[in-house]
Short mmCIF file of C-alpha atoms in Angstrom, two decimals:
data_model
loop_
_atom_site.label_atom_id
_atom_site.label_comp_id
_atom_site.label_asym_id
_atom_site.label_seq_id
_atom_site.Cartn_x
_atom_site.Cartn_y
_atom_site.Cartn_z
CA UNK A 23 -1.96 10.12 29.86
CA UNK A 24 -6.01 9.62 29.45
CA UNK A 25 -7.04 6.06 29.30
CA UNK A 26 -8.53 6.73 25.91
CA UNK A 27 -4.46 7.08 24.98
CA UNK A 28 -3.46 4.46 26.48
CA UNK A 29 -6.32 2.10 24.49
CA UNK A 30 -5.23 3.31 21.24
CA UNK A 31 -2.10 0.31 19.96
CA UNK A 32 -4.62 -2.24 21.09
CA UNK A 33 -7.52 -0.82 18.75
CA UNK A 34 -5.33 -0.77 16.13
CA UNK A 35 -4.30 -4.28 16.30
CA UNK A 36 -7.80 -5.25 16.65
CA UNK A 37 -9.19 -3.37 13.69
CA UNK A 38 -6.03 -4.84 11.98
CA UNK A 39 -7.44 -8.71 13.06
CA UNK A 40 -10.72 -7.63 11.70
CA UNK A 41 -9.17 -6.94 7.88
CA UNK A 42 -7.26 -10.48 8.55
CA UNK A 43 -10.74 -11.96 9.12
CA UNK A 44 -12.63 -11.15 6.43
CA UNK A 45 -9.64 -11.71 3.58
CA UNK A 46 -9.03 -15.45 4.86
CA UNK A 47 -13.24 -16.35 5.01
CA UNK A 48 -14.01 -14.22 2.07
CA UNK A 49 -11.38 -16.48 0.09
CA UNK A 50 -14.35 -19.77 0.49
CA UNK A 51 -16.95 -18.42 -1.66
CA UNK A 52 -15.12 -17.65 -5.21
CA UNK A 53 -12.79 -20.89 -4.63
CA UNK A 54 -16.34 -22.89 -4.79
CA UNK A 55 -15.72 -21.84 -8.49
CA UNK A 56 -12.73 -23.34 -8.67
CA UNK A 57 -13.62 -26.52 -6.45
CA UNK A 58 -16.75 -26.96 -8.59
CA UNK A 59 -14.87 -27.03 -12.06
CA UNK A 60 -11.33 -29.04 -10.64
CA UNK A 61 -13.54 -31.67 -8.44
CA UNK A 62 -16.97 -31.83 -10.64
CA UNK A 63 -19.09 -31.02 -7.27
CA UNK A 64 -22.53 -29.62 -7.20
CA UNK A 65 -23.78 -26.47 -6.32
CA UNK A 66 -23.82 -28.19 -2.68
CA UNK A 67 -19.99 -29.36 -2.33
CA UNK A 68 -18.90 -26.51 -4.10
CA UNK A 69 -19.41 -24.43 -1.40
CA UNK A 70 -17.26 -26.81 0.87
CA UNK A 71 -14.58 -24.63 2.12
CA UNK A 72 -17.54 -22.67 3.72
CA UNK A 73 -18.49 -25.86 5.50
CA UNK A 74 -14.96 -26.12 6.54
CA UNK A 75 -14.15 -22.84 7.29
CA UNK A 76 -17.37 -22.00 9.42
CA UNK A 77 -18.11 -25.54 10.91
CA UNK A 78 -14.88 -24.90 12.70
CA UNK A 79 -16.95 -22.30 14.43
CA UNK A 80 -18.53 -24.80 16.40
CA UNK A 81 -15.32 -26.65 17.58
CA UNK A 82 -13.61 -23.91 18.66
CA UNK A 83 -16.10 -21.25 19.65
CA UNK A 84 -15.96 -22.12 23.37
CA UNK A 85 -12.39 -22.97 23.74
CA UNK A 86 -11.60 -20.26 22.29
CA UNK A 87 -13.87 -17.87 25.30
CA UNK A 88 -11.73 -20.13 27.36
CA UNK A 89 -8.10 -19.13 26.15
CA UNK A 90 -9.41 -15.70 26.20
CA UNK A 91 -9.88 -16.43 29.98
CA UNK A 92 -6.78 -18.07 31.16
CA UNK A 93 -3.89 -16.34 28.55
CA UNK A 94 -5.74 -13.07 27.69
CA UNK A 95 -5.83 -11.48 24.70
CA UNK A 96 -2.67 -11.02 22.96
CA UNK A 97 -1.39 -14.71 23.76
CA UNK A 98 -4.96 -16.05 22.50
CA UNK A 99 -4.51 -14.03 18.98
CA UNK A 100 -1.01 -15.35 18.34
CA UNK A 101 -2.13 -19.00 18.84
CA UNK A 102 -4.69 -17.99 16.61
CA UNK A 103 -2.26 -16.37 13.35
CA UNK A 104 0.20 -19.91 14.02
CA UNK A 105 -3.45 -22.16 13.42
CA UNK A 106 -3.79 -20.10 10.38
CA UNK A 107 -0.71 -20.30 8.86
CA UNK A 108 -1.08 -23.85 8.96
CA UNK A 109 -4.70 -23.83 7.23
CA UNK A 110 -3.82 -21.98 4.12
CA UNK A 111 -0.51 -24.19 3.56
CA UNK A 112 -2.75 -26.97 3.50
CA UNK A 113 -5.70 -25.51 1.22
CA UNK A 114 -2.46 -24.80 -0.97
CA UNK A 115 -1.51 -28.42 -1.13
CA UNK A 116 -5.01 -29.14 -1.87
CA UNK A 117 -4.41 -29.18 -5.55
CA UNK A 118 -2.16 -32.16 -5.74
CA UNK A 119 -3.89 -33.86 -2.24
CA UNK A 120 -7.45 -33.46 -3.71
CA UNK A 121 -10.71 -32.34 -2.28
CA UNK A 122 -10.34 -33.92 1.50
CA UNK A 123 -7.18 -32.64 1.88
CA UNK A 124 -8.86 -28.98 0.60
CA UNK A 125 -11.76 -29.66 3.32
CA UNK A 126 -9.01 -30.00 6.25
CA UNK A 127 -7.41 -26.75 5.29
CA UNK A 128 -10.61 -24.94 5.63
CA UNK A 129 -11.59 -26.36 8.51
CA UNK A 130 -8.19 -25.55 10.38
CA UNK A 131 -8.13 -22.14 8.48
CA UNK A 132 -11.54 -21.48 10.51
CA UNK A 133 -10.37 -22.16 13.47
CA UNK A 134 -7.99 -19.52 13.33
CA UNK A 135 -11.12 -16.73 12.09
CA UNK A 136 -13.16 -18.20 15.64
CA UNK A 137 -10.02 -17.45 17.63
CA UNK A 138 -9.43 -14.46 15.99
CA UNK A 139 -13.19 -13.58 15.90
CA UNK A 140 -13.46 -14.14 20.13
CA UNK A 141 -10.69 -11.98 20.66
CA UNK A 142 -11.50 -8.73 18.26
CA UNK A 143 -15.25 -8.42 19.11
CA UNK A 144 -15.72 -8.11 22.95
CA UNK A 145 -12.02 -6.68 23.20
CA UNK A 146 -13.34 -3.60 20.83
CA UNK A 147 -16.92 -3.28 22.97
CA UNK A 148 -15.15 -3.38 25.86
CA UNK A 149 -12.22 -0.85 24.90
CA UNK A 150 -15.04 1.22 24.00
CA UNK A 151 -17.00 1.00 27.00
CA UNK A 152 -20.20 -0.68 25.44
CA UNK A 153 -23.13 1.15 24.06
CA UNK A 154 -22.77 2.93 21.49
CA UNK A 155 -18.91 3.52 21.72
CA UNK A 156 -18.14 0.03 21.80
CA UNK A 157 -20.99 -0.95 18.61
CA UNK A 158 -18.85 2.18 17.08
CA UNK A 159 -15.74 0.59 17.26
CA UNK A 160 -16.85 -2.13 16.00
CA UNK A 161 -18.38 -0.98 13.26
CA UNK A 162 -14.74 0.72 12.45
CA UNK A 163 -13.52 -2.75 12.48
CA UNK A 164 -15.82 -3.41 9.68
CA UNK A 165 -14.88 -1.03 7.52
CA UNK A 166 -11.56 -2.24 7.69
CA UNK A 167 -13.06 -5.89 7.21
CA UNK A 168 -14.61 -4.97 4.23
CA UNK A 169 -12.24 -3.82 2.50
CA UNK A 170 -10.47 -6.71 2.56
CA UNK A 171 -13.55 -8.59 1.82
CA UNK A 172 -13.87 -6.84 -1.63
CA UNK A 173 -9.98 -7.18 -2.22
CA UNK A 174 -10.62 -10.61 -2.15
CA UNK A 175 -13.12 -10.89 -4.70
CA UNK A 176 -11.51 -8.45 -6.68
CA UNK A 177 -8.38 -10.37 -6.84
CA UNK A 178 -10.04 -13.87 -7.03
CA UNK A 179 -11.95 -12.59 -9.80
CA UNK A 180 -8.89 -11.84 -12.31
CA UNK A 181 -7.54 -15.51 -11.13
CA UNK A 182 -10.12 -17.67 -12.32
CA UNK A 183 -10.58 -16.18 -15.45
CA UNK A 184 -12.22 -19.13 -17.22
CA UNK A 185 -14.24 -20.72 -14.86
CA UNK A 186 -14.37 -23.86 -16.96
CA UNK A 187 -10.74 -24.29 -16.82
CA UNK A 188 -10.36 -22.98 -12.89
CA UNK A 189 -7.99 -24.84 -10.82
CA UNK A 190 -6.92 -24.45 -6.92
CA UNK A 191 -3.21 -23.43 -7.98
CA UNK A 192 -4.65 -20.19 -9.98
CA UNK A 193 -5.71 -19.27 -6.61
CA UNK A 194 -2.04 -19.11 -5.67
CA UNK A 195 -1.48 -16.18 -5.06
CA UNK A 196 -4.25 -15.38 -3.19
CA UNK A 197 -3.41 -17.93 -0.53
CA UNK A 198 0.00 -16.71 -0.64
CA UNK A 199 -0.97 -13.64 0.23
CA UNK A 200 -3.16 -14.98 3.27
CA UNK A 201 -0.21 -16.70 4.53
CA UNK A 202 2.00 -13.03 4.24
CA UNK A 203 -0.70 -11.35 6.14
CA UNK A 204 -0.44 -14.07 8.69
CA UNK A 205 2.92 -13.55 9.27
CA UNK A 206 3.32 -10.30 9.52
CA UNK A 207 0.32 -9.81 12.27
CA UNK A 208 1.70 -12.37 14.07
CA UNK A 209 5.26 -10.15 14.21
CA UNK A 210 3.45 -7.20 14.80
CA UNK A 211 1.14 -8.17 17.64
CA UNK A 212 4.52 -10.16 19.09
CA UNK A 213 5.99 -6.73 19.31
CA UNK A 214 3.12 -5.01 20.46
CA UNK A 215 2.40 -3.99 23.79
CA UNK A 216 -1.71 -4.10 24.67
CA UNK A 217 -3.05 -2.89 27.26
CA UNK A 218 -6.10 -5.72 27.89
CA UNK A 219 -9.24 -5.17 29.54
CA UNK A 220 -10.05 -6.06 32.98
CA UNK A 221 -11.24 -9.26 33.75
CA UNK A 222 -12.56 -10.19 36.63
CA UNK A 223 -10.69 -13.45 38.48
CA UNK A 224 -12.69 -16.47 39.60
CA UNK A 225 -13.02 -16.77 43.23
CA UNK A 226 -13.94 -20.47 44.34
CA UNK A 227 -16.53 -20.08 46.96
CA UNK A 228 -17.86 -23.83 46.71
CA UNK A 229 -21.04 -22.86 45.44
CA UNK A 230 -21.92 -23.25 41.31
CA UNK A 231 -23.05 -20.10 39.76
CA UNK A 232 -26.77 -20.72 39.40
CA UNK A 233 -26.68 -17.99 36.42
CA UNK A 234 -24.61 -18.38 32.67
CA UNK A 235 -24.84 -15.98 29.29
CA UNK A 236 -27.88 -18.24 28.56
CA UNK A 237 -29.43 -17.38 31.38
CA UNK A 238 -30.42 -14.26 29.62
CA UNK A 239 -33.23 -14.54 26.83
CA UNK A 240 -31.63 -11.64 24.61
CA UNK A 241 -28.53 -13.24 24.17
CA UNK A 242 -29.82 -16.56 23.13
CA UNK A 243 -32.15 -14.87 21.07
CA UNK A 244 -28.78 -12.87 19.52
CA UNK A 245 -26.83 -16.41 18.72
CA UNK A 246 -29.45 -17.47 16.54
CA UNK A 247 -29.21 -13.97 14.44
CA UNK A 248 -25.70 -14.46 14.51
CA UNK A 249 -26.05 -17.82 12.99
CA UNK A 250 -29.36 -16.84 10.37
CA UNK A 251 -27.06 -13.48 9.73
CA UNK A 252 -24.33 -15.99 8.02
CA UNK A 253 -27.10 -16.72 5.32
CA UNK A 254 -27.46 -13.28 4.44
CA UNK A 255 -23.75 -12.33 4.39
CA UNK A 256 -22.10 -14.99 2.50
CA UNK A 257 -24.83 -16.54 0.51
CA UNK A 258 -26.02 -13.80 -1.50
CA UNK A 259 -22.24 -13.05 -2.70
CA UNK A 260 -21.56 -16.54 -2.78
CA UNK A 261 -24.65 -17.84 -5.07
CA UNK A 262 -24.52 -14.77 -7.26
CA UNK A 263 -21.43 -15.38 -8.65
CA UNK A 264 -22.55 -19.04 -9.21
CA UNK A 265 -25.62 -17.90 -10.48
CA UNK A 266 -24.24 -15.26 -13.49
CA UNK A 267 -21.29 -17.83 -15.05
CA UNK A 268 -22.86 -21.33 -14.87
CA UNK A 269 -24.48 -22.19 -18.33
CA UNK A 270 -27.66 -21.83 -19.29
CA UNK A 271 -28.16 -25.53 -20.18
CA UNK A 272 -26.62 -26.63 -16.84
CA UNK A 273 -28.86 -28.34 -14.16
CA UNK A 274 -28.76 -25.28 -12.30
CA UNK A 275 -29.21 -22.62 -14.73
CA UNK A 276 -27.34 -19.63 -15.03
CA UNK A 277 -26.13 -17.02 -17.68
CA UNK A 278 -23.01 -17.66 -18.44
CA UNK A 279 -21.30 -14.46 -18.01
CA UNK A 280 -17.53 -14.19 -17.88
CA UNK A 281 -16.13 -15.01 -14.16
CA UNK A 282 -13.92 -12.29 -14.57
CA UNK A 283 -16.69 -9.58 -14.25
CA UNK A 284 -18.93 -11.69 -12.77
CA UNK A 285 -16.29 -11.77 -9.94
CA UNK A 286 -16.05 -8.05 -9.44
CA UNK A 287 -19.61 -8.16 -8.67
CA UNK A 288 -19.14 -10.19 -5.46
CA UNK A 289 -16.44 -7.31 -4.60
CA UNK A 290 -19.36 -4.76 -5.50
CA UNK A 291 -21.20 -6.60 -2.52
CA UNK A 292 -18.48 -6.01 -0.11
CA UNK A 293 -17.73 -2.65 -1.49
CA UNK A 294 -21.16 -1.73 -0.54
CA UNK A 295 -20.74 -3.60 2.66
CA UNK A 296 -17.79 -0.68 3.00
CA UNK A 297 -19.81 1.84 2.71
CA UNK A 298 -22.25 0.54 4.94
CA UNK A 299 -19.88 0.22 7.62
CA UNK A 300 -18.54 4.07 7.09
CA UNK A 301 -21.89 5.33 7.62
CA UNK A 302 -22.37 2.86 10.60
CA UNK A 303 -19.05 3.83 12.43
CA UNK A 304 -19.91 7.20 12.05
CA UNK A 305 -23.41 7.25 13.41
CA UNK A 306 -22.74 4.53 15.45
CA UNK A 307 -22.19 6.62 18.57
CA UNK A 308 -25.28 9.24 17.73
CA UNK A 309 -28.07 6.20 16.65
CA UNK A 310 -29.09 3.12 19.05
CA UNK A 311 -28.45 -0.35 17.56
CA UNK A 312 -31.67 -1.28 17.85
CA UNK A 313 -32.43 1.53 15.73
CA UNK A 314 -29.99 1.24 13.37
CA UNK A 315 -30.54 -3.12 13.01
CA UNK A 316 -34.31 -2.37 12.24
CA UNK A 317 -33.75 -0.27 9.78
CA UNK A 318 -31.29 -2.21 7.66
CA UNK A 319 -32.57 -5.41 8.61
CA UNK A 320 -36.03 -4.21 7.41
CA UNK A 321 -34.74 -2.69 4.31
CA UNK A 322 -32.80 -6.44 3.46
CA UNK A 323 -36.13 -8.02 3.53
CA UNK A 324 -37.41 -5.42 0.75
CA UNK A 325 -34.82 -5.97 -1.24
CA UNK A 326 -34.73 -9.51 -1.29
CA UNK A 327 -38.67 -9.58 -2.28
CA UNK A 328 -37.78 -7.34 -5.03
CA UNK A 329 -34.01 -9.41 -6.28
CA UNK A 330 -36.85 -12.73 -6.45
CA UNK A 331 -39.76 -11.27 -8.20
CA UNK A 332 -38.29 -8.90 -10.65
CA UNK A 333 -37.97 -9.97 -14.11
CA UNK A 334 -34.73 -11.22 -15.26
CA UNK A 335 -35.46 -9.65 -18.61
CA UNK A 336 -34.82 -6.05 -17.38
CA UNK A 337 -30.96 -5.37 -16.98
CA UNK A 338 -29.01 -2.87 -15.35
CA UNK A 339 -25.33 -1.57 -16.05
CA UNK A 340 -23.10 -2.21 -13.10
CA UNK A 341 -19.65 -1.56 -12.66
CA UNK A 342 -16.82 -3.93 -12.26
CA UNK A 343 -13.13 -3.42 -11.76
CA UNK A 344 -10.47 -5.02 -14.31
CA UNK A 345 -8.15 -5.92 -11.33
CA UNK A 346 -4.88 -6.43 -13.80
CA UNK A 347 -5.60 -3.52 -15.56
CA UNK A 348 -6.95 -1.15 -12.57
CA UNK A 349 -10.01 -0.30 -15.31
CA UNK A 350 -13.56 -0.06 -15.18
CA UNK A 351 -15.79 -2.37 -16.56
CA UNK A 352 -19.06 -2.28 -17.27
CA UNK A 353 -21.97 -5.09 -18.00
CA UNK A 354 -25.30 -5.62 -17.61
CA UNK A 355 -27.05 -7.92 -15.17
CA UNK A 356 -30.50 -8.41 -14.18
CA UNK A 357 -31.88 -5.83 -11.99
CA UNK A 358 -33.05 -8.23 -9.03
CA UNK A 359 -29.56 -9.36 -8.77
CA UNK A 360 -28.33 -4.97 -8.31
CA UNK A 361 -30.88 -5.03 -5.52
CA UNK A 362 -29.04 -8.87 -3.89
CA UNK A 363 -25.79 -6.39 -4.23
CA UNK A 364 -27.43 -3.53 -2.83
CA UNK A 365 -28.03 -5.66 0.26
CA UNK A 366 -24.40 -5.69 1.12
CA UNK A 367 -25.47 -1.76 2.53
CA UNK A 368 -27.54 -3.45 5.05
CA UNK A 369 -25.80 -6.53 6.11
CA UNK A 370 -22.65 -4.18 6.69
CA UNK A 371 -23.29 -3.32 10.01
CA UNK A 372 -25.36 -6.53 11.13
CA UNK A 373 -22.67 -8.69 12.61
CA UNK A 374 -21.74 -5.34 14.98
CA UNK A 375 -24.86 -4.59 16.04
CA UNK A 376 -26.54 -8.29 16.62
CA UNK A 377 -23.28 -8.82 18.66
CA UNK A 378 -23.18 -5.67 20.68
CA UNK A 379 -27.07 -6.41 21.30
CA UNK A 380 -26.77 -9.80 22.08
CA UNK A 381 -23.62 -9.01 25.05
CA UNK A 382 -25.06 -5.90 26.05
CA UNK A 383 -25.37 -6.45 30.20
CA UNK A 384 -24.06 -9.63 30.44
CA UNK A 385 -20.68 -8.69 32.44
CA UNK A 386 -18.96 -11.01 33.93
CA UNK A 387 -20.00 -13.95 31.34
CA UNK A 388 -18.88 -11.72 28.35
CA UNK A 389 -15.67 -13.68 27.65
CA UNK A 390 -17.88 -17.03 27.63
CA UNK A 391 -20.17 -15.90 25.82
CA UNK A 392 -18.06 -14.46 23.02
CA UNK A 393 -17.12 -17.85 22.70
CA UNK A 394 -21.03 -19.06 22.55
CA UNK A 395 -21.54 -16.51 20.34
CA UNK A 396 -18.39 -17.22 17.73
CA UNK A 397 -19.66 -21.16 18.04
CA UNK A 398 -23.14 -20.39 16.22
CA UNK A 399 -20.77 -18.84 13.84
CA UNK A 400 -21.58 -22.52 12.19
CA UNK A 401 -24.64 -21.27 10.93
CA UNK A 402 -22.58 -19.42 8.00
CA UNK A 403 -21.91 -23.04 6.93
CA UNK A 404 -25.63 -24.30 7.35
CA UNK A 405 -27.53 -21.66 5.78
CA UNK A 406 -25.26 -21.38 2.86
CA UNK A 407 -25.69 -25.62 2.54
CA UNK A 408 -29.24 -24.88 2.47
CA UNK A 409 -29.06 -22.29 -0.09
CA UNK A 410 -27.44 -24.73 -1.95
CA UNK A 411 -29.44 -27.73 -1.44
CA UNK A 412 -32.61 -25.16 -2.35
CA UNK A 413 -29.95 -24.68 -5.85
CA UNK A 414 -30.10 -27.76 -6.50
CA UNK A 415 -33.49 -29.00 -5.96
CA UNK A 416 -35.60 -26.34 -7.23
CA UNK A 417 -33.17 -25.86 -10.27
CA UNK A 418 -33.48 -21.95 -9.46
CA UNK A 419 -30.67 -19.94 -8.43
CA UNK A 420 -33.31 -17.30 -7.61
CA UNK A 421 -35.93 -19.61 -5.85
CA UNK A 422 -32.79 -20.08 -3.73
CA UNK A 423 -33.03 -16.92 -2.44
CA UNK A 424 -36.06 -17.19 -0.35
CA UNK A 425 -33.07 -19.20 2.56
CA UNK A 426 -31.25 -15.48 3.46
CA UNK A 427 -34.38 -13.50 3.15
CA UNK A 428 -36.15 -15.36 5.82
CA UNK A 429 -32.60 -15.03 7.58
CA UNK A 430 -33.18 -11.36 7.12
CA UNK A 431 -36.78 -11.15 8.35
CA UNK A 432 -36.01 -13.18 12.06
CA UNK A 433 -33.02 -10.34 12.33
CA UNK A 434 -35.93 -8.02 11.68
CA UNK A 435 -37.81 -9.34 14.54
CA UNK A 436 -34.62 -9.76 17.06
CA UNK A 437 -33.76 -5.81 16.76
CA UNK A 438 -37.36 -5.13 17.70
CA UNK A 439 -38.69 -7.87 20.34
CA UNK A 440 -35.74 -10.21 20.98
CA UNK A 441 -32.57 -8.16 21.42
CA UNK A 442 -34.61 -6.24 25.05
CA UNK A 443 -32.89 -7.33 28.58
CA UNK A 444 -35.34 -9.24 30.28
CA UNK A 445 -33.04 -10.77 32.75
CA UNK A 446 -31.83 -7.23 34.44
CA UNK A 447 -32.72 -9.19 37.91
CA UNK A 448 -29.26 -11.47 36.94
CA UNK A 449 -25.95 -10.08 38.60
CA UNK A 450 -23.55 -9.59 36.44
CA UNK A 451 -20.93 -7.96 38.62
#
């Protein structure tokens, strides 16, 4: 049997892991809805759970390169699912314990995504022997991620209905079905036998390695994207839906549209994310990264320019889904905000690619440094808090969109200066 064969049960759990991912984090941005009307917040403390839920990032991100080390894989991903079992029964409770009680769920809840996150990304690379295989494989992953990414918003959508009268236990079933998915991976993967990479043991020789993953200028370079990426991934989904059903005589303006479409637009984002990632796993192993990041990354930044400075006046039809009906509905929205939605095309295959560009070489320190990479995973929660704090100054939903365009514009530069190996004299063996 070919050792491509023999790989196969473990990609499939991972790809699995990488749908898990996205429908748990996903679930932050359209509950800031529902913590904003139930809790009074601002635009800023709305967006809590993302706080939460990505601040955990930097708590866990190197422990969890470190469980990858001593239990492997497999054990690592089940101590993972049991963490996040235990986060969404406690956003659940939320609604009767109030908003710090809401705050602990997310926060445990993303603890589970950084495990998860550490495990699924080098495990696919290195399953697909790096390079293009491996960025191909993980751009699979993605497709599978966002999927459940627009599921989310989909569903989430058709749950708040009113977003004046949204409260946590509408989101019910949601987190109920978060907590199934749980459970069943963690059977599955239980039952599953995978076949894990080689790692290579530790041999104490006395002497301190006088090299680390940020010994090499490409991979510290490649956190930072990783962090600035959060800003373009979750805040313009996150802020648009904000944006189209607050009132028009609020503090932050917005234009009151029904949450129910409005909803289905954020899905729209990730359904374009979808495609995105379809095109990038099936290039993947034909185009370079860099190649493919400065491309999409250089398209974002147009796009942006053009969601800012277009008129809100002109309107475009977009499509939405009636989630408890399975119909389409249509309604007209500003065009800048169709060109924040068509930006879901390029930030699809950015988390791959700034990951597979950031490890690329590094070797032996690849398990670490999947850990340093997951922990700047923290900057999903900072730029979306600036995003919001830019909300809420400026009074302009739009002006708020200058914070993931400049994101976009430093990935821009990382694909074409930052993401080259200058530190090939480093062994990695």
């Amino acid at each position: 049997m070919s050792q491509e064969k023999k790989q196969w049960p473990a990609i499939i759990v991972m790809i699995a892991l990488f749908a898990m991912i996205a429908f748990v984090t996903n679930l932050c941005s359209p509950m800031g809805v529902i913590v904003k009307n139930q809790f009074g917040t601002t635009n800023f403390m709305a967006m809590i759970g993302n706080y939460g839920n990505f601040g955990a990032y930097l708590l866990m991100g190197f422990p969890s390169g470190l469980m990858i080390q001593k239990w492997g894989y497999k054990r690592t991903a089940l101590i993972g699912l049991l963490v996040g079992i235990t986060g969404i029964l406690i956003q659940w409770l939320s609604g009767w314990g109030g908003m710090a009680v809401y705050l602990i769920g997310a926060l445990i809840s993303g603890g589970c995504m950084c495990i998860l996150n550490t495990v699924v990304n080098p495990m696919l690379n290195l399953l697909g022997g790096g390079g293009n295989k491996g960025n191909q494989l993980i751009q699979t992953g993605g497709v599978f991620n966002s999927s459940a990414a627009v599921a989310v918003y989909i569903i989430m959508g058709a749950l708040i209905g009113d977003a004046a009268k949204a409260k946590i236990s509408d989101a019910t079933p949601a987190l109920m079905i978060a907590l199934a998915i749980f459970v069943i991976a963690f059977v599955v993967i239980l039952f599953t036998k995978i076949e894990e990479p080689y790692q290579a043991k530790k041999e104490s020789t006395g002497k301190k390695d006088p090299h680390s993953a940020f010994s090499f200028r490409h991979f510290n370079l490649g956190i930072l994207a990783i962090g600035l990426y959060g800003g373009v991934e979750m805040g313009i989904p996150g802020f648009i839906l904000q944006y189209l059903t607050a009132a028009p005589d609020a503090a932050t303006p917005g234009l009151a549209m029904d949450a129910g479409y409005a909803g289905t637009l954020g899905s729209i984002y990730f359904l374009l994310m979808l495609v995105g990632r379809f095109i990038g796993a099936s290039v993947g192993g034909k185009v370079s990264t860099k190649a493919m990041m400065t491309f999409v990354a250089g398209l974002a930044v147009i796009l942006l320019l053009l969601g800012i400075y277009l008129p809100t006046s002109t309107a475009v039809s977009v499509p939405g889904i009636d989630y408890t009906n399975m119909a389409i509905l249509w309604g007209d929205v500003p065009v800048g905000i169709f060109c924040f939605l068509l930006v879901g095309l390029c930030a699809s295959v950015m988390w791959g690619g700034i990951f597979n560009l950031a490890t690329e070489g590094l070797g032996k320190y690849t398990a670490i440094a999947s850990g340093a990479f997951m922990t700047m995973v923290v900057g999903f929660a900072i730029m979306v808090a600036v995003q919001g704090l830019v909300a809420d100054i400026t009074g302009s939903y739009l002006t708020s969109y200058w914070v993931p365009l400049l994101c976009a514009a430093y990935i821009l530069y990382y694909a074409l200066i930052g993401s080259k190996n200058v530190n090939t004299d480093i062994p990695v063996d």
